[in-house]
Short mmCIF file of C-alpha atoms in Angstrom, two decimals:
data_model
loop_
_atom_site.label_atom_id
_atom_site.label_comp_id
_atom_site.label_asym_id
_atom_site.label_seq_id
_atom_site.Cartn_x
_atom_site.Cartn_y
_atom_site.Cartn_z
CA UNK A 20 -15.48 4.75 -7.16
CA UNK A 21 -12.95 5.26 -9.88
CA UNK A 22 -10.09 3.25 -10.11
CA UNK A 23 -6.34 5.10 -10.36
CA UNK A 24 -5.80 4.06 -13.95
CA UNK A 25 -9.14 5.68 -15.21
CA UNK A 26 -9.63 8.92 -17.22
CA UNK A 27 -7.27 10.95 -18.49
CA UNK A 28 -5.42 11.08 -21.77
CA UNK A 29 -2.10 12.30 -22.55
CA UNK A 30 -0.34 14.87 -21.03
CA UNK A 31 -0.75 18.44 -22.09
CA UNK A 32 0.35 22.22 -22.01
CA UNK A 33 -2.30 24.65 -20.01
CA UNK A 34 -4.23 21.89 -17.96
CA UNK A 35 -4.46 19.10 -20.48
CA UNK A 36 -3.16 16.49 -18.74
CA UNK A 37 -4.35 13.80 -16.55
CA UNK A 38 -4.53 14.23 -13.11
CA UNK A 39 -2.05 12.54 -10.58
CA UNK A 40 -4.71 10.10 -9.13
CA UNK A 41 -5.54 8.97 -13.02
CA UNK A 42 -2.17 7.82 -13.56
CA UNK A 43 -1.64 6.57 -9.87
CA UNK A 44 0.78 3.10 -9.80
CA UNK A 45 -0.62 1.91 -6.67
CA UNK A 46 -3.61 -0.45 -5.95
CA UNK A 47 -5.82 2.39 -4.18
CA UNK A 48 -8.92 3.54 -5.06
CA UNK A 49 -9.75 7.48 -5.59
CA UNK A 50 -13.66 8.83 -5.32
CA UNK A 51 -14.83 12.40 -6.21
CA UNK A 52 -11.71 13.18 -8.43
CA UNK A 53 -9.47 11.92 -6.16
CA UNK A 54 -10.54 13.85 -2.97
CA UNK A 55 -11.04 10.68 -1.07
CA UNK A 56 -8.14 7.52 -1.04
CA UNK A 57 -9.20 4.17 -0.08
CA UNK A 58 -7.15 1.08 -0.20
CA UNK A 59 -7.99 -1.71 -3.13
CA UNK A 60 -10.31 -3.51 -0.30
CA UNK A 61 -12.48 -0.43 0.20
CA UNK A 62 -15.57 -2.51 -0.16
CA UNK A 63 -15.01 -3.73 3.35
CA UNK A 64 -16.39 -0.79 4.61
CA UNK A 65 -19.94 -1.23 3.77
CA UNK A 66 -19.46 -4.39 6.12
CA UNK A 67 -17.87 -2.80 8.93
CA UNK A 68 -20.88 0.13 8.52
CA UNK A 69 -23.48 -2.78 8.53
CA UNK A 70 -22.00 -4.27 12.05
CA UNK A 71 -22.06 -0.77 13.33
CA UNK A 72 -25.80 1.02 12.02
CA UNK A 73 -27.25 -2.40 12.26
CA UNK A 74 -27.22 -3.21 15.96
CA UNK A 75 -27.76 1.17 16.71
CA UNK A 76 -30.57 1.19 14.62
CA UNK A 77 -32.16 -1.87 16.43
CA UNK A 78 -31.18 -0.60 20.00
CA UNK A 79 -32.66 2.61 18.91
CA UNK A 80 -36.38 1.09 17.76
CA UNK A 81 -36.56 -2.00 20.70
CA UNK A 82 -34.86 -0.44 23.42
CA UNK A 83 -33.93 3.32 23.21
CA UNK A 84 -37.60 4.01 22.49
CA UNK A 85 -39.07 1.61 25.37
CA UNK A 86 -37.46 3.28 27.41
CA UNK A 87 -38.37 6.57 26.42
CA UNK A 88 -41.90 5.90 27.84
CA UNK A 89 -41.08 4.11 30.74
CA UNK A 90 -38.45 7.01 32.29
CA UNK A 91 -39.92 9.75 34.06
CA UNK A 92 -39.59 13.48 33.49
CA UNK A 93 -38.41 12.28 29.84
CA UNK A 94 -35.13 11.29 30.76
CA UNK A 95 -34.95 8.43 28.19
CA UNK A 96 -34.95 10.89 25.58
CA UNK A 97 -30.81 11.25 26.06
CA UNK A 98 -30.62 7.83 25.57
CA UNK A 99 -31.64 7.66 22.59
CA UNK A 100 -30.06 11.29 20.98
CA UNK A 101 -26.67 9.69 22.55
CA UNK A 102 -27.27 6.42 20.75
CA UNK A 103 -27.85 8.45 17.54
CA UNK A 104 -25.26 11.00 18.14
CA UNK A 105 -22.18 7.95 19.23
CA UNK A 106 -22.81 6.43 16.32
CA UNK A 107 -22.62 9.07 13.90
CA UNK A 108 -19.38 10.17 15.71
CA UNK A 109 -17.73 6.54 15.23
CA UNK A 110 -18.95 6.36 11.40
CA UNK A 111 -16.99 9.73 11.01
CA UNK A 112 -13.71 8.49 12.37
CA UNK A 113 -14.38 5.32 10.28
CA UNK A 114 -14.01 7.80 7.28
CA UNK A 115 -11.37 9.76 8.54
CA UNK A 116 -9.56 6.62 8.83
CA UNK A 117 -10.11 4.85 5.28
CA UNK A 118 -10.56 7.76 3.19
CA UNK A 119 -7.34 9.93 3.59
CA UNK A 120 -3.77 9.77 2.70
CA UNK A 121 -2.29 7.34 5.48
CA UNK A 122 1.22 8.69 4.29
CA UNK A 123 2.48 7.70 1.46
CA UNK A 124 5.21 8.23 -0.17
CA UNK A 125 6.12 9.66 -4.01
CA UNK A 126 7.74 7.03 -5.90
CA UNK A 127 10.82 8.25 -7.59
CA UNK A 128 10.90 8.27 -11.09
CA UNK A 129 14.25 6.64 -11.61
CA UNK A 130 16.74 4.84 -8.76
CA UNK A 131 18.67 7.04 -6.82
CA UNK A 132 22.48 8.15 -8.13
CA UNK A 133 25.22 6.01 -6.61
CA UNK A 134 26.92 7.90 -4.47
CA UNK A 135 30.12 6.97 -5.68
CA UNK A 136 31.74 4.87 -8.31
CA UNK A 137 34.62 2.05 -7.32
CA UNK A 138 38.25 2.59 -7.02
CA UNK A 139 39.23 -0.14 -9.49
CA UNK A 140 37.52 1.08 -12.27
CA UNK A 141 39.79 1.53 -15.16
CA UNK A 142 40.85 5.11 -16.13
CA UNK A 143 39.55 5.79 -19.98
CA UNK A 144 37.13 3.07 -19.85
CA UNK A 145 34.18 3.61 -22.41
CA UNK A 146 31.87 1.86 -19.99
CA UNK A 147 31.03 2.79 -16.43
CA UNK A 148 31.64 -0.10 -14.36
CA UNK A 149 28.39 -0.84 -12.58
CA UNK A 150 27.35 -0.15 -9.52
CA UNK A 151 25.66 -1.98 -6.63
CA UNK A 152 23.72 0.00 -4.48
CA UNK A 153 23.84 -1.39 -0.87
CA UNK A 154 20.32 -3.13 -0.09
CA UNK A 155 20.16 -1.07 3.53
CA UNK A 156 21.49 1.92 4.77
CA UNK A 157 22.32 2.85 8.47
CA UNK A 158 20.61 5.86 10.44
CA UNK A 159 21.35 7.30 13.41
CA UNK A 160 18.05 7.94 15.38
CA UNK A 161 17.83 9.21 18.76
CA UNK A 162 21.83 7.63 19.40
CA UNK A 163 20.52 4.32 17.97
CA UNK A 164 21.71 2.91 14.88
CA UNK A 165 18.46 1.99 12.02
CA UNK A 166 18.82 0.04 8.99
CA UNK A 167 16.89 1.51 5.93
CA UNK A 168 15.85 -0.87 3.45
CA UNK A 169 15.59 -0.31 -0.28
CA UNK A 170 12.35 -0.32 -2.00
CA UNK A 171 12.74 -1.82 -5.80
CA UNK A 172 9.04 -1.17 -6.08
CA UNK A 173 8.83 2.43 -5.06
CA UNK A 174 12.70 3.02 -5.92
CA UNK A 175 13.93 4.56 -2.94
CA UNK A 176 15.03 4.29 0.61
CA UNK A 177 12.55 3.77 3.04
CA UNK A 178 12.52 6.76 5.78
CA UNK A 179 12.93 5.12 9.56
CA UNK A 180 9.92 3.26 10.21
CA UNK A 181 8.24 3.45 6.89
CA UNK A 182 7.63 -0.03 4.94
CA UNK A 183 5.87 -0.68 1.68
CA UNK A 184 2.09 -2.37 1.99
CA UNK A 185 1.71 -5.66 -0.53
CA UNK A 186 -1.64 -4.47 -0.52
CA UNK A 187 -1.85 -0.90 -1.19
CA UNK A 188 1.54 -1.12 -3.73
CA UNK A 189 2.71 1.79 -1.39
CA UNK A 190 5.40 3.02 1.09
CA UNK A 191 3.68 4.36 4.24
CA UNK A 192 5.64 6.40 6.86
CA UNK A 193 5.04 4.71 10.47
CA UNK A 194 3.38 2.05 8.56
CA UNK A 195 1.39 0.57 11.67
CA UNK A 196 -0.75 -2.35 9.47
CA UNK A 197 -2.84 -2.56 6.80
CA UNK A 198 -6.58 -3.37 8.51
CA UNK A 199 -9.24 -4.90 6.31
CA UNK A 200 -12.21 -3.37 7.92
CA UNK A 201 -11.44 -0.25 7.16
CA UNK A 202 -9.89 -0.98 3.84
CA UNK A 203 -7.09 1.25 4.01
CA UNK A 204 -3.28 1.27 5.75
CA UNK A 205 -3.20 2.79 8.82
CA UNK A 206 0.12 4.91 9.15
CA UNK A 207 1.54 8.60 9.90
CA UNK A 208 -1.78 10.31 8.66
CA UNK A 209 -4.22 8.13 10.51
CA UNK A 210 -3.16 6.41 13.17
CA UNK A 211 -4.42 8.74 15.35
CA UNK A 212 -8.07 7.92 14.39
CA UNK A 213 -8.13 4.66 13.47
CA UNK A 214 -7.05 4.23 17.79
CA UNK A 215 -10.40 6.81 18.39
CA UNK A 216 -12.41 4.88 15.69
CA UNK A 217 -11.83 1.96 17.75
CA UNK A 218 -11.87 3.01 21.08
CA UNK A 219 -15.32 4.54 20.30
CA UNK A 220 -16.45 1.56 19.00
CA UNK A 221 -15.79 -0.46 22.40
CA UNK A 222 -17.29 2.69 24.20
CA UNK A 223 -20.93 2.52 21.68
CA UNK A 224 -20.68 -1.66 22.60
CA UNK A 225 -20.78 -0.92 26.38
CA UNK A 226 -23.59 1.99 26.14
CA UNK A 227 -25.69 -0.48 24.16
CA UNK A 228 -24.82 -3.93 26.35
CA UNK A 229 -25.59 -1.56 29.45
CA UNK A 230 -28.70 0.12 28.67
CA UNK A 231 -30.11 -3.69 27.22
CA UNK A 232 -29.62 -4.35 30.48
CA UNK A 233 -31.25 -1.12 32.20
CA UNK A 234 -34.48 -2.07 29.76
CA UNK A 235 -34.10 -5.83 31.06
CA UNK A 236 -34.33 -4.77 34.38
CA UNK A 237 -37.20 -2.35 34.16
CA UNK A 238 -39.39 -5.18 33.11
CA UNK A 239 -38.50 -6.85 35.68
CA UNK A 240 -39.40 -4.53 38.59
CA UNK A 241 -42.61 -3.21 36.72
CA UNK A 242 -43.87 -6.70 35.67
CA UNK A 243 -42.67 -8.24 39.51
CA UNK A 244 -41.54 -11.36 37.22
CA UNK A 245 -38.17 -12.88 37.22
CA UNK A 246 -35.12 -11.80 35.46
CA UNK A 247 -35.56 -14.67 32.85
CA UNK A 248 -38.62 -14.32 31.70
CA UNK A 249 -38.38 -10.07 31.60
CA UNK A 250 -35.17 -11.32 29.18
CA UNK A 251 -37.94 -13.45 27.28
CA UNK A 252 -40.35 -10.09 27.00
CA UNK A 253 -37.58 -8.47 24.77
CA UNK A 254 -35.48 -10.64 22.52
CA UNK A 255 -33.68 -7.62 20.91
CA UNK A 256 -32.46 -7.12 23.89
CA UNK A 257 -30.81 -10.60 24.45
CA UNK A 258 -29.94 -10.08 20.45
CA UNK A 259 -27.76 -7.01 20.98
CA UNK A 260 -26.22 -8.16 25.12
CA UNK A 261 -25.00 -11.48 22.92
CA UNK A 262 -23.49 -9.36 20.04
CA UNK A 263 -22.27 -6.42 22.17
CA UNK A 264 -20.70 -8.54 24.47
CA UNK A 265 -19.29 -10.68 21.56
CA UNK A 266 -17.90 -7.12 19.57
CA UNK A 267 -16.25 -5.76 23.05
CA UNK A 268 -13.96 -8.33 23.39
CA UNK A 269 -12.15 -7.73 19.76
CA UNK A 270 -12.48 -4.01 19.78
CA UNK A 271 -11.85 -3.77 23.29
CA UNK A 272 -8.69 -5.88 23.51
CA UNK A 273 -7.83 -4.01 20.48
CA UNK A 274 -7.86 -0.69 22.25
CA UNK A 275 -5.50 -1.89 24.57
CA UNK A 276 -2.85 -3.35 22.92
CA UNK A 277 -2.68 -0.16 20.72
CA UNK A 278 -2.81 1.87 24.21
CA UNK A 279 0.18 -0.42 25.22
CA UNK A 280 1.81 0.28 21.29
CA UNK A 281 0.95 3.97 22.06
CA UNK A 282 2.59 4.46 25.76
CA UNK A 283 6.12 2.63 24.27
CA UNK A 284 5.79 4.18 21.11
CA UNK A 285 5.50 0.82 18.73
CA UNK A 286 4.15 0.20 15.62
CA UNK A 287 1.87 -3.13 15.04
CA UNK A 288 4.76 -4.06 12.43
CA UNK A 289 7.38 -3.08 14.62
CA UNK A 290 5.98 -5.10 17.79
CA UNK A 291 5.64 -8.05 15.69
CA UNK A 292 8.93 -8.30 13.94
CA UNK A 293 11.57 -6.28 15.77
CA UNK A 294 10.41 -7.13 19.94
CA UNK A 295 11.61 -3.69 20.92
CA UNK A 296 11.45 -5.51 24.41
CA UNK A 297 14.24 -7.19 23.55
CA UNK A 298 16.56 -4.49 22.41
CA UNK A 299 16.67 -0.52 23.02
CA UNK A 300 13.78 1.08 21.09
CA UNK A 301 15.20 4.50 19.57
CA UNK A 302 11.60 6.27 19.50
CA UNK A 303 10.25 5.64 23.17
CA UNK A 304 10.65 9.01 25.01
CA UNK A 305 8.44 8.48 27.59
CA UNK A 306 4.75 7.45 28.25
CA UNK A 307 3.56 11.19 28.24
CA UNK A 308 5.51 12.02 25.51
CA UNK A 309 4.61 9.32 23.37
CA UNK A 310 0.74 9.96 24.21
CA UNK A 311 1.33 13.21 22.94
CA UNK A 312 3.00 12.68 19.86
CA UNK A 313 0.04 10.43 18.83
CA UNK A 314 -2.43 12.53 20.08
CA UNK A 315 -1.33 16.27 20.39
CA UNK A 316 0.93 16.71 17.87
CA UNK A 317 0.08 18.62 14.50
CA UNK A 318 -0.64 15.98 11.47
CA UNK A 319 1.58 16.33 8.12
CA UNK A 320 0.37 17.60 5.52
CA UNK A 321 0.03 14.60 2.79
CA UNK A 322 3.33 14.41 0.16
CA UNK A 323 0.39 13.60 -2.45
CA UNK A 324 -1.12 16.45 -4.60
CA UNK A 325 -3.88 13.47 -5.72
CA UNK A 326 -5.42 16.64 -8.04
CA UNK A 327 -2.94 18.29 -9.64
CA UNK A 328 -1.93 17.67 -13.16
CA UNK A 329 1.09 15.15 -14.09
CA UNK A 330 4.00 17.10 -14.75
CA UNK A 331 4.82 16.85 -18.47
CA UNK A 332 8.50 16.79 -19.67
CA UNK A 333 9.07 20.43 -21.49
CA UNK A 334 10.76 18.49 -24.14
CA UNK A 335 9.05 15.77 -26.37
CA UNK A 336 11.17 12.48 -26.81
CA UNK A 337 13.60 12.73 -23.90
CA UNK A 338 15.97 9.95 -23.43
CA UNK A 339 15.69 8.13 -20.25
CA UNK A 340 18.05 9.70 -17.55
CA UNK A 341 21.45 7.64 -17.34
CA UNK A 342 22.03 5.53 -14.34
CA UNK A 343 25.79 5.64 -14.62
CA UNK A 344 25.98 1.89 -14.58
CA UNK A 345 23.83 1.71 -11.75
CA UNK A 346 22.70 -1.42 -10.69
CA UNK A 347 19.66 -2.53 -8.07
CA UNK A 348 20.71 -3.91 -4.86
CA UNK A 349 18.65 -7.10 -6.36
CA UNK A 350 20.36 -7.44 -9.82
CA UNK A 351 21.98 -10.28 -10.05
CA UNK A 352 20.02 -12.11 -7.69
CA UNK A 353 16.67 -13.81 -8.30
CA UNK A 354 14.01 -11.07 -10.67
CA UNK A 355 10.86 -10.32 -9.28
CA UNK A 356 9.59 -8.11 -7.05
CA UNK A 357 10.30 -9.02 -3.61
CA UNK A 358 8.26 -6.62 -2.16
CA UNK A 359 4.95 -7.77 -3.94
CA UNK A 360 5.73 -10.98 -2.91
CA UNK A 361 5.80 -12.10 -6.71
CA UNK A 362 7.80 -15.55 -7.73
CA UNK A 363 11.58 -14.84 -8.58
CA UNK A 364 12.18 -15.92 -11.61
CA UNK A 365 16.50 -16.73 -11.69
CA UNK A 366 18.59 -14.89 -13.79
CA UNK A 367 21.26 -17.42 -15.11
CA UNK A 368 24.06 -15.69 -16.60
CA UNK A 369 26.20 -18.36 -17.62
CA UNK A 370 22.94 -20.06 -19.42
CA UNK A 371 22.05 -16.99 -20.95
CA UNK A 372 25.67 -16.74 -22.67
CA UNK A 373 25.67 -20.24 -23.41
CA UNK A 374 22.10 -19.91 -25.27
CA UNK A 375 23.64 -16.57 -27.37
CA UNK A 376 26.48 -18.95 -28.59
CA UNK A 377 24.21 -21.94 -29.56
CA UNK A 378 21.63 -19.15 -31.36
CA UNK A 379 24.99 -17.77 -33.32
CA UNK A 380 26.56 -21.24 -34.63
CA UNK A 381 22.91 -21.72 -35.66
CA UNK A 382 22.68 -18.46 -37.92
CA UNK A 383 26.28 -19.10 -38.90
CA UNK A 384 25.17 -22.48 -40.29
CA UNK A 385 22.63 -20.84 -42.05
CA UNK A 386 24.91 -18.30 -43.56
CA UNK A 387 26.98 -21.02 -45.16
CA UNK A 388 25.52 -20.57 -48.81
CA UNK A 389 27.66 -23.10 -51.11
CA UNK A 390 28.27 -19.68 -53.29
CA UNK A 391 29.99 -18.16 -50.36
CA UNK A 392 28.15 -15.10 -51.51
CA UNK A 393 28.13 -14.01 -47.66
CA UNK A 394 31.71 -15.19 -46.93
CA UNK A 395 32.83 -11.42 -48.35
CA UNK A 396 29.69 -9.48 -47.67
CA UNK A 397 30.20 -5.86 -47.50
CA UNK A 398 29.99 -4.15 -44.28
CA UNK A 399 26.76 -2.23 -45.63
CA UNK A 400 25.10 -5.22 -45.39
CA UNK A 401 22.65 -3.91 -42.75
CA UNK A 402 21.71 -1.26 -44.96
CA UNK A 403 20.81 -3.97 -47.78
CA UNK A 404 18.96 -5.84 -44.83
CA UNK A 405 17.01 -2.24 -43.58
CA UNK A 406 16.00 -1.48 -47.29
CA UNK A 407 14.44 -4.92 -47.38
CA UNK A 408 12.71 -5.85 -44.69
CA UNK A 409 12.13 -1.57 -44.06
CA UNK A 410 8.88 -0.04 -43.32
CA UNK A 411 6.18 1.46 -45.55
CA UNK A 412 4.27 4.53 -44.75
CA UNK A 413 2.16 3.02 -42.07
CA UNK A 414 4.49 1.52 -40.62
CA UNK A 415 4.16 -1.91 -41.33
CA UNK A 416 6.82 -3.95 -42.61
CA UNK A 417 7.23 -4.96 -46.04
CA UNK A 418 9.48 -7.51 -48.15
CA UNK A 419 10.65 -7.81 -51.89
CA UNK A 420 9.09 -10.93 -52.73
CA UNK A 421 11.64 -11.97 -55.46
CA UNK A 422 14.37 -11.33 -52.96
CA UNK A 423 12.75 -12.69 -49.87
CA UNK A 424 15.50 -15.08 -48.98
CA UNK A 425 18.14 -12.73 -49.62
CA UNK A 426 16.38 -10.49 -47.42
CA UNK A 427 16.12 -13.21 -44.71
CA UNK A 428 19.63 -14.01 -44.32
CA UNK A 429 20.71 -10.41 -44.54
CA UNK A 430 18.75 -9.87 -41.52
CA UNK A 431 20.31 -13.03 -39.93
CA UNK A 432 23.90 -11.94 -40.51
CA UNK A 433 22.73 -8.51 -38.75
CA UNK A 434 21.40 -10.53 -35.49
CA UNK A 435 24.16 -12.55 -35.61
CA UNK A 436 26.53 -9.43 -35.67
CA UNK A 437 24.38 -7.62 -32.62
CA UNK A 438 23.76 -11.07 -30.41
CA UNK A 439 28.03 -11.73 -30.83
CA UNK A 440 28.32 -8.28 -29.31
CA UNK A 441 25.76 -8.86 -26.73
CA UNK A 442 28.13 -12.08 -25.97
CA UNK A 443 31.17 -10.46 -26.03
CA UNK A 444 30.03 -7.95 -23.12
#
């Protein structure tokens, strides 16, 4: 496994340049050059494959093959090809579940335009007077009004029942949840089998808890003992009816409440926060219909070329694309990234000002030089300031060590001249 951030160099004319899944910004992990996605918890799965090959495997050896020899015209040889054959057909959906593209969405390289600038802005202004982008939009689905949310992370507005995973660092369409054993969201893409990973899983649970007890009972009759003590004769048996019976009740209570989500057309997220029974849900069309969408209808194809090359700008040294005085829906309020989860940190205006004009009276007391030789400076002072503390070829900076406190406060009056401005606006 490769993280997103790995390989790669710069971008590049004729194939050059690193691939999108080198240069991915969210937490998910790519394997064979970014044919497979996993989620950042991928190593789950070698648990969840454990609790699944583990109990086949000993079914298979204590019981499958007991009972091989003990049916007659060799009918216990299905048993033990559909033991074999179930549980190669549930770790297949596992993988179809973790290891695709659950629908995620591009990020947008910059915020989207305003879509219009206010009324009171001054004709002839040199500045754009910012804008505020509204934090939620309203969509008409199905007759029913939806808000859309802004995403700060990914930049964009969320399409009708997409949200952004803290997990993954991505926006999923029909995000559903984000489940730990299979280490990957579960959304548009593969909702459909994570329900038949699951629903398999209960199905393998009862084929092993019933044919423990088809071997238990077979004892019994050819022994002519007592149920107990046949149970005593094969403690793998007892192993895998306590575990079985232990495992049906998560993954089988599982499958139905996504068979319930399913029939009214809910996502886990949705059911949880929004109580659908409680208002008009603007997606249920029916129990047939909603069966079908989940389970009959074709799958999009994934917005995410994970192999293709990062698109290089044709020009080198392109100045970030102006935002018109745009401003987040969160500017203003607390910094941080709400959707990570992170700690705002406040952005005080009013302190911030009042620091600016306690840093400027500070340089101003250092510009008063009892010569006054800065009282009349000329304004080419930042020119006398550049060619001191400048650059030499490498780049690093240099200063004229028999004017070094010339050079000093030259450079102060400069900051002092840019941090006033800063003030001013």
């Amino acid at each position: 496994m490769n993280g997103a951030s790995s390989g790669g160099g710069g971008g590049g004319a004729g194939g050059d340049g690193p691939l999108v899944y080198q240069r991915w910004k969210g937490n998910n992990v790519f394997v064979l050059q970014g044919r497979f996605i996993f989620g950042p918890d991928a190593r789950s799965l070698y648990v969840t494959m454990f609790l699944i090959i583990a109990p086949a495997a000993i079914f298979c050896v204590f019981v499958a093959k007991e009972l091989m020899n003990n049916f007659s015209y060799g009918l216990g040889l299905p048993v033990m090809i559909a033991a074999v054959v179930f549980t190669a057909y549930d770790l297949s959906l596992l993988l179809l579940t973790s290891g695709r593209d659950p629908g995620i969405i591009p990020r947008n390289a910059h915020p989207p335009e305003p879509e219009g600038l206010d009324g009171n802005a001054e004709v002839g202004s040199n500045q754009t007077p910012p804008m505020r982008l509204p934090r939620v939009k309203d969509v008409v689905v199905n007759g029913i009004t939806v808000k859309t949310k802004y995403c700060d992370t990914c930049m964009l507005y969320r399409p009708p029942r997409c949200s952004h995973c803290s997990i993954c660092n991505n926006c999923v369409e029909r995000f559903d949840h984000h489940c730990p054993w299979v280490g990957q969201c579960i959304g548009l893409r593969n909702y459909r089998f994570f329900y038949m990973f699951v629903f398999s899983t209960t199905l393998l649970c009862l084929y092993v808890f019933g044919f423990c007890w088809v071997y238990i009972v077979k004892i019994r009759n050819s022994e002519q003992i007592t149920i107990w003590k046949a149970m005593a004769k094969t403690p793998a048996s007892i192993a895998l009816l306590v575990y079985t019976f232990i495992a049906v009740w998560f993954v089988g209570g599982l499958s139905v409440f996504h068979l319930y989500l399913m029939s009214t057309n809910q996502t886990t997220y949705e059911n949880f926060r929004y109580r659908y029974d409680q208002r008009a849900n603007p997606y249920n069309r029916g129990v047939v219909e909603n069966i079908k969408e989940i389970f009959f209808s074709a799958i999009p194809a994934s917005k995410n070329n994970f192999r293709a090359r990062v698109p290089v700008p044709q020009e080198q040294g392109l100045r970030p694309r102006p935002t018109n005085g745009f401003m987040s829906p969160n500017m203003g309020r607390a910094v941080g990234d709400i959707e990570m989860g992170r700690k705002p940190v406040a952005w005080d205006e009013p302190r911030m000002a009042a620091e600016i004009g306690d840093l400027g009276a500070g340089l101003g007391n250092l510009l008063e030089d009892k010569d006054g030789r800065f009282r009349n400076a000329s304004p080419d002072l930042s020119r006398d300031a550049l060619a001191i503390g400048g650059l030499d070829d490498q780049g690093s900076s240099v200063m004229n060590p028999g004017r070094t406190s010339w050079g000093v406060e030259a450079a102060c009056c400069w900051n002092l001249v840019v941090l006033q401005s800063i003030s001013a606006t």
